[in-house]
Amino acid sequence: MTAPTTHANHEIHRARRPAGLWLVLALVAGFSVWALNGGVLFYYDSPGYVAQGAKMLVQLGLTPDQAGPGGAAALGESGDNLVNGSRSAVYALVAALLVRLGGINAIVLGNAAVTLLAVWLAVRVLARETAPGRSVAGLIGLPLLVAMAGSLSFYLAFVMPDILTPVLILVIATLAVFARAMTVFELFLAVSLGSFAVVSHISHIPIAAALLPPVAIAALIGGRSRWWLAPVLVAVMVFAGLAERQAFKTAVETVADAEVVYYPFLTARLIQDGPGWKYLNAKCPDPARRENIATCALFDALSRSDDPYRLTASHIIFKKTADLGSFQLMPPEEQARVARAQYRFYVDVFLWAPVSTGLSVIKNTLLQAVMNNVSMTIPDAEIVANTAESFPSVAADFTGGRLSANTGWLALVVPVQHALYGASLLAVGWLSLAGGARKLPAGARGFAAMVVLGILANAFVTGALSQPADRYGARVIWLLPFLAALLWQLRPTAATPAAPAATPAGSPAP
């Protein structure tokens, strides 16, 4: 018995060596963008999160007030008893805590830790249920390394909650297919990661909600025994997001004696797409009709300029110049009225022009699905200047970097990444549909289908309900090369030994 056992151990160690190497290389590649840039990547909202969280730490008595003038209000920027609720207070607090404990670069480590934890959980369950005996670490290294060649390494260095979107997709896909086979610890970890992701960005609530029906279907396909477990746990995540929003609203009303308002993304989206602008042109010039349409105030602001770019959703909401600005140039009380009315406005426009509104939703979803350029993670001069002007208390941590000094490298990197994503999509399709001796286990194919549906749900929510943007697509697209490499490793091979037959109860083990 000694010789075969020793030989088997040698084989195991020999197999683990390249697996460990892949994992080390993946971790090195994960921090490559951060190292090459010489600091974190960030967007317009990034310093706002950190400044808002710092103020929250002060109000909670956890740190002394050293922010000075120019810091964001604890619950978001406010004016005339109005508080912008578009940022997550939870993510802001976590980001500020990480900065307090280890500086701005600690957020990069936090991004890597939560991503690795979600990947480990998904692969741990997937390996146990579809490839028993396979090393979890061995299955993680190569897929992560391939994903780093895509957008993952950029988002690990990005100070935004965007890295939590793929985390949410991974845990929901795992629950949808394997919830009934997961341990209590695994279920708790999945719900904790998913709930944290949902409360960290407002777009994650509708993404989780959109995935509820396919989760229920996937659970039913797996069998009727405890099929309800997966949809109930995903519903808990959605509830966590809604509860966080309600808690935020209550805190603002009781502590700050103010009202929470959100940017009118739906309104801006409808105007850019055309149906909303046509509706306002048809209704607002009539004094009798405009009295019941709060959005006519925005129509008036948009009518002060004839620049066609003023009708772009991002310009409508954020621009402050006379030629492109509108919403930001309105009095705060009118901004609040337009923001409150965005859901009613969406319904009114849809009932007025259902075909064109529906087609615009489909068009924007498809457009978002193919937008995945990493360029929006690289801060430009305008973003750096806006940080210095709007958030001077944290501006020292957000100073651009080497990658933003000359972005010519994007002309090489982006096409290579696009080719990787296209090849990965084809590989995922081929591996999922292939039959014969190398047919993937049903659980692996179901997991792959749910991940792809998660990517599409992200495209629908961010494209159709907000504005198609490369940043939103790139934050999840690395899941395709990750999934392709993972499925490749899970495919059965001719050398794969058959699983040993179960030992009957009461029989001696061989």
XYZ file of C-alpha atoms in Angstrom:
510
model
C 0.000 0.000 0.000
C 2.905 2.340 0.649
C 4.180 2.638 -2.948
C 0.843 3.434 -4.608
C -0.001 5.920 -1.857
C 3.356 7.668 -2.260
C 2.939 7.742 -6.031
C -0.561 9.217 -5.685
C 0.732 11.900 -3.343
C 3.452 12.815 -5.833
C 0.806 13.126 -8.560
C -1.344 15.364 -6.372
C 1.588 17.636 -5.525
C 2.628 17.765 -9.174
C -0.899 18.822 -10.169
C -1.070 21.447 -7.434
C 2.126 23.206 -8.497
C 0.757 24.712 -11.743
C -2.581 25.399 -10.035
C -0.809 27.426 -7.347
C 1.232 29.207 -9.995
C -1.935 30.258 -11.876
C -3.393 31.655 -8.671
C -0.237 33.631 -7.842
C -0.091 35.018 -11.382
C -3.783 35.978 -11.170
C -3.211 37.891 -7.932
C -0.209 39.702 -9.421
C -2.217 40.582 -12.529
C -5.094 41.744 -10.327
C -2.997 44.553 -8.871
C -1.191 45.381 -12.114
C -3.435 48.280 -13.176
C -3.292 49.820 -9.704
C 0.514 49.501 -9.692
C 0.956 50.821 -13.233
C -1.257 53.803 -12.472
C 0.501 54.562 -9.226
C -2.782 54.904 -7.371
C -6.502 54.231 -7.502
C -8.791 54.801 -10.462
C -11.886 56.915 -9.885
C -14.926 58.617 -11.409
C -16.950 61.763 -10.647
C -18.773 60.127 -7.724
C -15.769 58.386 -6.164
C -14.542 61.245 -3.939
C -18.172 61.980 -3.034
C -18.539 58.518 -1.527
C -15.386 58.901 0.580
C -16.264 62.452 1.690
C -19.826 61.452 2.555
C -18.597 58.433 4.513
C -16.058 60.565 6.383
C -18.824 62.906 7.506
C -20.869 59.917 8.644
C -17.924 58.707 10.746
C -17.795 62.134 12.375
C -21.521 62.130 13.132
C -21.258 58.632 14.573
C -18.463 59.857 16.843
C -15.910 57.438 15.388
C -13.495 60.110 14.142
C -12.833 63.776 14.919
C -14.117 66.357 12.433
C -11.074 67.193 10.317
C -12.808 67.481 6.945
C -13.121 71.232 6.993
C -15.183 73.143 4.416
C -16.151 71.540 1.165
C -16.985 68.063 2.462
C -20.186 66.425 1.353
C -23.097 66.288 3.742
C -23.283 63.148 5.819
C -26.316 61.840 3.994
C -25.488 63.252 0.584
C -25.294 66.784 -0.822
C -28.228 68.819 0.374
C -29.815 72.131 -0.352
C -33.094 73.712 0.751
C -33.884 70.659 2.921
C -33.335 68.279 0.008
C -30.890 65.363 0.119
C -29.704 63.478 -2.951
C -30.288 59.770 -2.316
C -28.508 58.462 -5.411
C -25.401 57.402 -3.455
C -25.377 54.448 -1.088
C -24.701 55.476 2.502
C -23.562 51.922 3.284
C -20.878 51.897 0.589
C -19.826 55.423 1.554
C -19.363 54.362 5.173
C -17.393 51.219 4.237
C -15.165 53.186 1.845
C -14.444 55.826 4.490
C -13.665 53.147 7.091
C -11.180 51.481 4.741
C -9.536 54.832 4.036
C -9.407 55.558 7.750
C -7.772 52.200 8.485
C -5.291 51.954 5.609
C -5.496 54.949 3.314
C -7.183 55.181 -0.070
C -5.351 52.104 -1.394
C -7.098 49.964 1.214
C -10.192 50.161 -1.005
C -8.275 48.234 -3.687
C -7.538 45.495 -1.165
C -11.189 45.505 -0.132
C -12.291 45.151 -3.756
C -9.938 42.212 -4.247
C -11.032 40.523 -1.020
C -14.782 40.656 -1.703
C -14.296 39.543 -5.324
C -12.069 36.619 -4.359
C -14.541 35.593 -1.659
C -17.449 35.522 -4.126
C -15.387 33.584 -6.683
C -14.202 31.117 -4.033
C -17.770 30.487 -2.847
C -19.124 29.934 -6.359
C -16.275 27.622 -7.424
C -16.311 25.741 -4.104
C -19.982 24.814 -4.540
C -19.654 24.227 -8.294
C -16.661 21.916 -7.865
C -18.269 19.895 -5.097
C -21.513 19.375 -7.016
C -20.173 18.879 -10.553
C -16.506 17.820 -10.221
C -15.980 16.132 -6.841
C -12.358 15.716 -5.926
C -11.162 18.725 -7.910
C -9.128 21.358 -6.060
C -11.018 24.627 -5.584
C -7.774 26.637 -5.648
C -6.776 24.790 -8.806
C -10.032 25.716 -10.504
C -9.869 29.398 -9.485
C -6.393 30.444 -10.655
C -6.635 30.160 -14.450
C -10.151 31.674 -14.798
C -9.148 34.631 -12.645
C -5.967 35.171 -14.661
C -7.962 35.179 -17.914
C -10.485 37.599 -16.366
C -7.623 39.953 -15.437
C -6.806 40.203 -19.148
C -10.272 41.713 -19.442
C -11.712 44.437 -17.268
C -11.346 42.862 -13.818
C -7.987 44.370 -12.901
C -9.318 47.837 -13.774
C -12.324 47.482 -11.516
C -10.259 46.144 -8.634
C -8.439 49.499 -8.702
C -11.675 51.510 -9.181
C -13.113 53.407 -6.189
C -16.768 52.738 -6.974
C -19.289 50.039 -5.941
C -19.240 48.675 -9.515
C -17.062 45.692 -8.525
C -20.001 44.450 -6.452
C -22.227 43.944 -9.516
C -20.393 40.775 -10.659
C -20.230 39.677 -7.009
C -24.037 39.874 -6.912
C -24.355 37.934 -10.177
C -22.011 35.166 -9.009
C -23.810 34.562 -5.716
C -27.272 34.657 -7.329
C -26.154 32.191 -10.038
C -24.759 29.887 -7.352
C -27.961 30.007 -5.299
C -30.209 29.518 -8.334
C -28.631 26.173 -9.233
C -27.194 24.810 -5.983
C -29.025 26.413 -3.023
C -30.571 23.133 -1.820
C -27.127 21.463 -1.770
C -25.303 24.288 0.016
C -24.342 24.228 3.671
C -25.748 26.725 6.171
C -22.396 28.538 6.170
C -22.395 28.792 2.363
C -25.979 30.050 2.295
C -25.211 32.637 4.970
C -22.104 33.819 3.114
C -23.978 34.032 -0.199
C -26.827 36.073 1.286
C -24.382 38.324 3.152
C -22.318 39.044 0.030
C -25.432 39.519 -2.097
C -27.131 41.806 0.420
C -24.007 43.925 0.806
C -23.818 44.236 -2.981
C -27.491 45.203 -3.251
C -27.294 47.945 -0.623
C -24.090 49.364 -2.156
C -25.567 50.713 -5.391
C -29.110 51.654 -6.323
C -28.912 49.778 -9.658
C -28.319 46.491 -7.835
C -31.857 46.417 -6.414
C -33.583 46.124 -9.827
C -30.853 43.760 -11.092
C -31.553 41.338 -8.226
C -35.307 41.776 -8.724
C -35.007 41.110 -12.469
C -33.173 37.851 -11.743
C -35.870 36.556 -9.379
C -38.021 34.877 -12.091
C -35.101 33.008 -13.753
C -33.853 31.998 -10.294
C -37.245 30.442 -9.529
C -37.296 28.675 -12.908
C -33.757 27.331 -12.455
C -34.638 26.105 -8.975
C -37.738 24.302 -10.275
C -35.756 22.671 -13.071
C -33.426 21.273 -10.430
C -36.310 19.532 -8.659
C -39.266 20.313 -6.441
C -37.492 19.574 -3.184
C -36.915 22.945 -1.475
C -37.152 24.718 -4.835
C -38.361 27.822 -3.014
C -35.087 28.285 -1.107
C -33.149 30.105 -3.854
C -35.883 32.622 -4.817
C -36.603 33.339 -1.142
C -32.924 34.088 -0.453
C -32.641 36.357 -3.502
C -35.850 38.077 -2.376
C -34.125 38.677 0.987
C -31.364 40.528 -0.889
C -33.931 42.686 -2.703
C -35.666 43.394 0.603
C -32.306 44.374 2.136
C -31.839 46.960 -0.604
C -35.347 48.353 -0.159
C -34.941 48.392 3.626
C -31.665 50.309 3.334
C -33.371 52.900 1.144
C -36.235 53.242 3.641
C -33.811 53.510 6.559
C -31.890 56.205 4.674
C -35.133 58.096 4.018
C -36.169 57.856 7.661
C -32.762 59.050 8.867
C -32.837 62.044 6.548
C -36.338 63.009 7.625
C -35.727 62.617 11.362
C -32.098 63.664 11.755
C -31.657 66.240 8.997
C -35.325 67.290 8.752
C -35.020 67.026 4.976
C -36.456 65.098 2.037
C -34.661 62.448 -0.040
C -34.801 62.970 -3.807
C -33.170 61.006 -6.617
C -31.782 62.124 -9.926
C -34.513 61.759 -12.586
C -32.673 59.115 -14.621
C -35.899 57.700 -16.081
C -37.042 61.125 -17.235
C -33.687 61.959 -18.822
C -33.575 58.547 -20.523
C -37.029 59.039 -22.093
C -36.123 62.518 -23.297
C -32.907 61.391 -24.968
C -34.640 58.406 -26.579
C -37.249 60.697 -28.141
C -40.681 59.670 -26.782
C -40.284 61.805 -23.645
C -39.186 64.889 -25.594
C -42.042 64.501 -28.093
C -44.510 64.099 -25.216
C -43.293 67.312 -23.548
C -43.415 69.204 -26.847
C -47.000 68.042 -27.327
C -48.221 68.795 -23.801
C -46.204 71.601 -22.197
C -46.998 74.505 -24.582
C -50.679 74.173 -23.564
C -51.179 76.055 -20.225
C -54.170 73.887 -19.329
C -52.219 70.655 -19.726
C -48.888 71.665 -18.192
C -50.387 72.344 -14.758
C -50.543 68.595 -14.085
C -47.146 67.761 -15.624
C -44.291 68.547 -13.227
C -41.719 67.666 -15.900
C -42.745 70.719 -17.923
C -40.376 72.697 -15.671
C -37.532 70.633 -17.131
C -38.945 71.220 -20.622
C -38.673 74.977 -20.020
C -35.059 74.610 -18.876
C -34.198 72.506 -21.931
C -35.836 75.043 -24.230
C -33.379 77.785 -23.282
C -30.769 76.264 -25.629
C -30.906 74.681 -29.070
C -27.716 72.627 -28.713
C -28.743 69.045 -29.627
C -26.358 67.598 -27.030
C -28.401 69.187 -24.247
C -30.858 66.309 -24.724
C -28.253 63.691 -23.748
C -29.274 62.031 -20.466
C -25.984 62.697 -18.677
C -26.010 66.352 -19.774
C -29.618 66.780 -18.656
C -28.827 65.575 -15.143
C -25.275 66.786 -14.487
C -24.264 69.685 -16.760
C -24.308 73.222 -15.374
C -23.319 75.281 -18.425
C -25.854 77.504 -20.204
C -25.649 75.629 -23.510
C -25.913 72.072 -22.138
C -27.267 72.415 -18.596
C -30.935 72.167 -17.583
C -31.816 70.180 -14.447
C -28.888 71.546 -12.422
C -29.833 75.117 -13.380
C -33.372 74.786 -12.023
C -34.321 75.973 -8.507
C -34.051 73.169 -5.930
C -37.792 72.965 -5.387
C -38.392 72.468 -9.127
C -35.626 69.838 -9.255
C -37.426 67.982 -6.463
C -40.770 68.139 -8.262
C -39.273 66.760 -11.482
C -37.432 64.032 -9.584
C -40.547 62.974 -7.637
C -42.570 62.776 -10.842
C -40.192 60.582 -12.871
C -42.125 57.313 -12.343
C -45.458 58.923 -13.217
C -43.806 60.581 -16.207
C -42.525 57.212 -17.415
C -46.004 55.667 -17.195
C -47.623 58.653 -18.944
C -45.121 58.558 -21.803
C -45.437 54.790 -22.165
C -49.243 55.008 -22.377
C -48.941 57.894 -24.849
C -46.387 56.146 -27.099
C -46.106 52.462 -26.071
C -44.466 51.183 -29.259
C -41.669 53.741 -29.525
C -41.046 53.619 -25.760
C -40.866 49.815 -25.785
C -38.535 49.792 -28.776
C -36.237 52.286 -27.083
C -35.980 49.972 -24.056
C -34.956 47.051 -26.297
C -32.519 49.206 -28.266
C -30.816 50.558 -25.148
C -30.532 47.111 -23.591
C -28.864 45.711 -26.710
C -26.605 48.744 -26.979
C -25.546 48.433 -23.342
C -24.828 44.722 -23.824
C -22.006 45.529 -26.290
C -20.570 48.573 -24.475
C -17.675 47.445 -22.284
C -14.734 49.801 -22.823
C -12.624 50.319 -19.684
C -11.886 53.963 -20.554
C -14.481 55.304 -18.087
C -12.440 53.912 -15.191
C -9.553 56.217 -16.141
C -9.954 59.711 -14.621
C -9.499 62.541 -17.106
C -8.561 66.175 -16.421
C -12.215 67.213 -16.007
C -12.822 64.555 -13.332
C -9.664 65.533 -11.441
C -10.617 69.230 -11.604
C -14.167 68.498 -10.438
C -12.767 66.544 -7.486
C -10.528 69.419 -6.430
C -13.416 71.886 -6.699
C -16.240 69.854 -5.169
C -14.427 67.667 -2.619
C -11.286 69.474 -1.440
C -11.260 67.534 1.849
C -10.387 64.285 0.025
C -8.870 65.619 -3.214
C -5.331 64.656 -2.176
C -6.255 60.981 -2.582
C -7.681 61.457 -6.096
C -4.976 62.897 -8.322
C -5.161 60.912 -11.540
C -2.127 58.758 -12.271
C 0.247 57.501 -14.908
C -2.422 55.729 -16.981
C -4.492 58.897 -17.317
C -1.501 61.035 -18.284
C -1.431 59.451 -21.740
C -4.362 57.242 -22.743
C -2.950 56.175 -26.102
C -2.549 52.646 -24.720
C -6.344 52.255 -24.831
C -6.186 51.991 -28.624
C -4.299 48.708 -28.199
C -5.876 47.324 -25.025
C -9.560 47.838 -25.887
C -9.592 45.878 -29.209
C -7.671 43.020 -27.564
C -10.205 42.922 -24.731
C -13.123 43.007 -27.172
C -11.630 40.052 -29.027
C -11.273 38.220 -25.702
C -14.928 38.833 -24.826
C -16.140 37.676 -28.242
C -14.064 34.505 -28.113
C -15.193 33.880 -24.535
C -18.868 34.187 -25.459
C -18.411 31.673 -28.274
C -16.506 29.337 -25.940
C -19.202 29.553 -23.247
C -21.883 28.766 -25.836
C -19.940 25.857 -27.310
C -19.011 24.364 -23.950
C -22.569 24.714 -22.642
C -24.204 23.143 -25.706
C -21.631 20.462 -26.537
C -22.857 16.895 -26.105
C -21.224 13.500 -26.139
C -18.512 12.340 -23.780
C -17.423 15.899 -22.975
C -20.877 17.197 -22.092
C -20.736 19.476 -19.068
C -22.714 18.477 -15.977
C -26.183 20.008 -15.814
C -25.222 22.103 -12.796
C -22.303 23.727 -14.621
C -24.497 24.533 -17.624
C -27.193 25.984 -15.377
C -24.625 28.124 -13.551
C -23.295 29.427 -16.877
C -26.804 30.297 -18.066
C -27.530 32.250 -14.882
C -24.279 34.227 -15.134
C -25.109 35.212 -18.731
C -28.625 36.205 -17.627
C -27.049 38.327 -14.908
C -24.953 40.157 -17.500
C -28.121 40.782 -19.530
C -30.013 41.975 -16.438
C -27.219 44.474 -15.819
C -27.557 45.658 -19.444
C -31.326 46.080 -19.096
C -31.243 48.006 -15.820
C -28.351 50.316 -16.671
C -29.102 50.723 -20.379
C -32.881 50.894 -20.536
C -33.526 52.580 -17.185
C -30.466 54.833 -16.976
C -28.070 55.515 -19.864
C -25.952 53.051 -21.869
C -22.352 53.574 -20.790
C -19.119 51.623 -21.157
C -18.561 51.739 -17.419
C -21.716 49.723 -16.719
C -20.937 47.041 -19.275
C -17.259 46.712 -18.422
C -17.986 46.135 -14.744
C -19.508 42.704 -15.465
C -18.067 41.639 -18.834
C -15.002 40.004 -17.236
C -17.386 37.268 -16.100
C -17.396 35.899 -19.676
C -13.668 35.022 -19.918
C -13.771 33.856 -16.298
C -16.711 31.576 -17.087
C -15.172 30.264 -20.316
C -11.947 29.228 -18.560
C -13.871 27.714 -15.644
C -16.130 25.629 -17.893
C -13.098 24.485 -19.905
C -11.539 23.102 -16.745
C -14.795 21.426 -15.680
C -15.389 19.603 -18.953
C -15.085 15.808 -18.676
C -12.029 14.263 -20.336
C -11.331 10.765 -21.579
C -8.893 10.315 -18.692
C -11.455 11.245 -16.064
C -12.041 8.163 -13.897
C -15.556 7.079 -13.118
C -16.833 8.006 -9.698
C -16.654 5.099 -7.261
C -19.900 3.358 -6.472
C -21.510 4.271 -3.200
C -20.799 1.890 -0.345
C -23.996 0.273 0.957
C -24.957 1.165 4.474
C -23.344 -1.176 6.974
C -20.748 -2.521 4.548
C -17.043 -2.146 5.335
C -15.190 0.483 3.376
C -12.712 -0.935 0.842
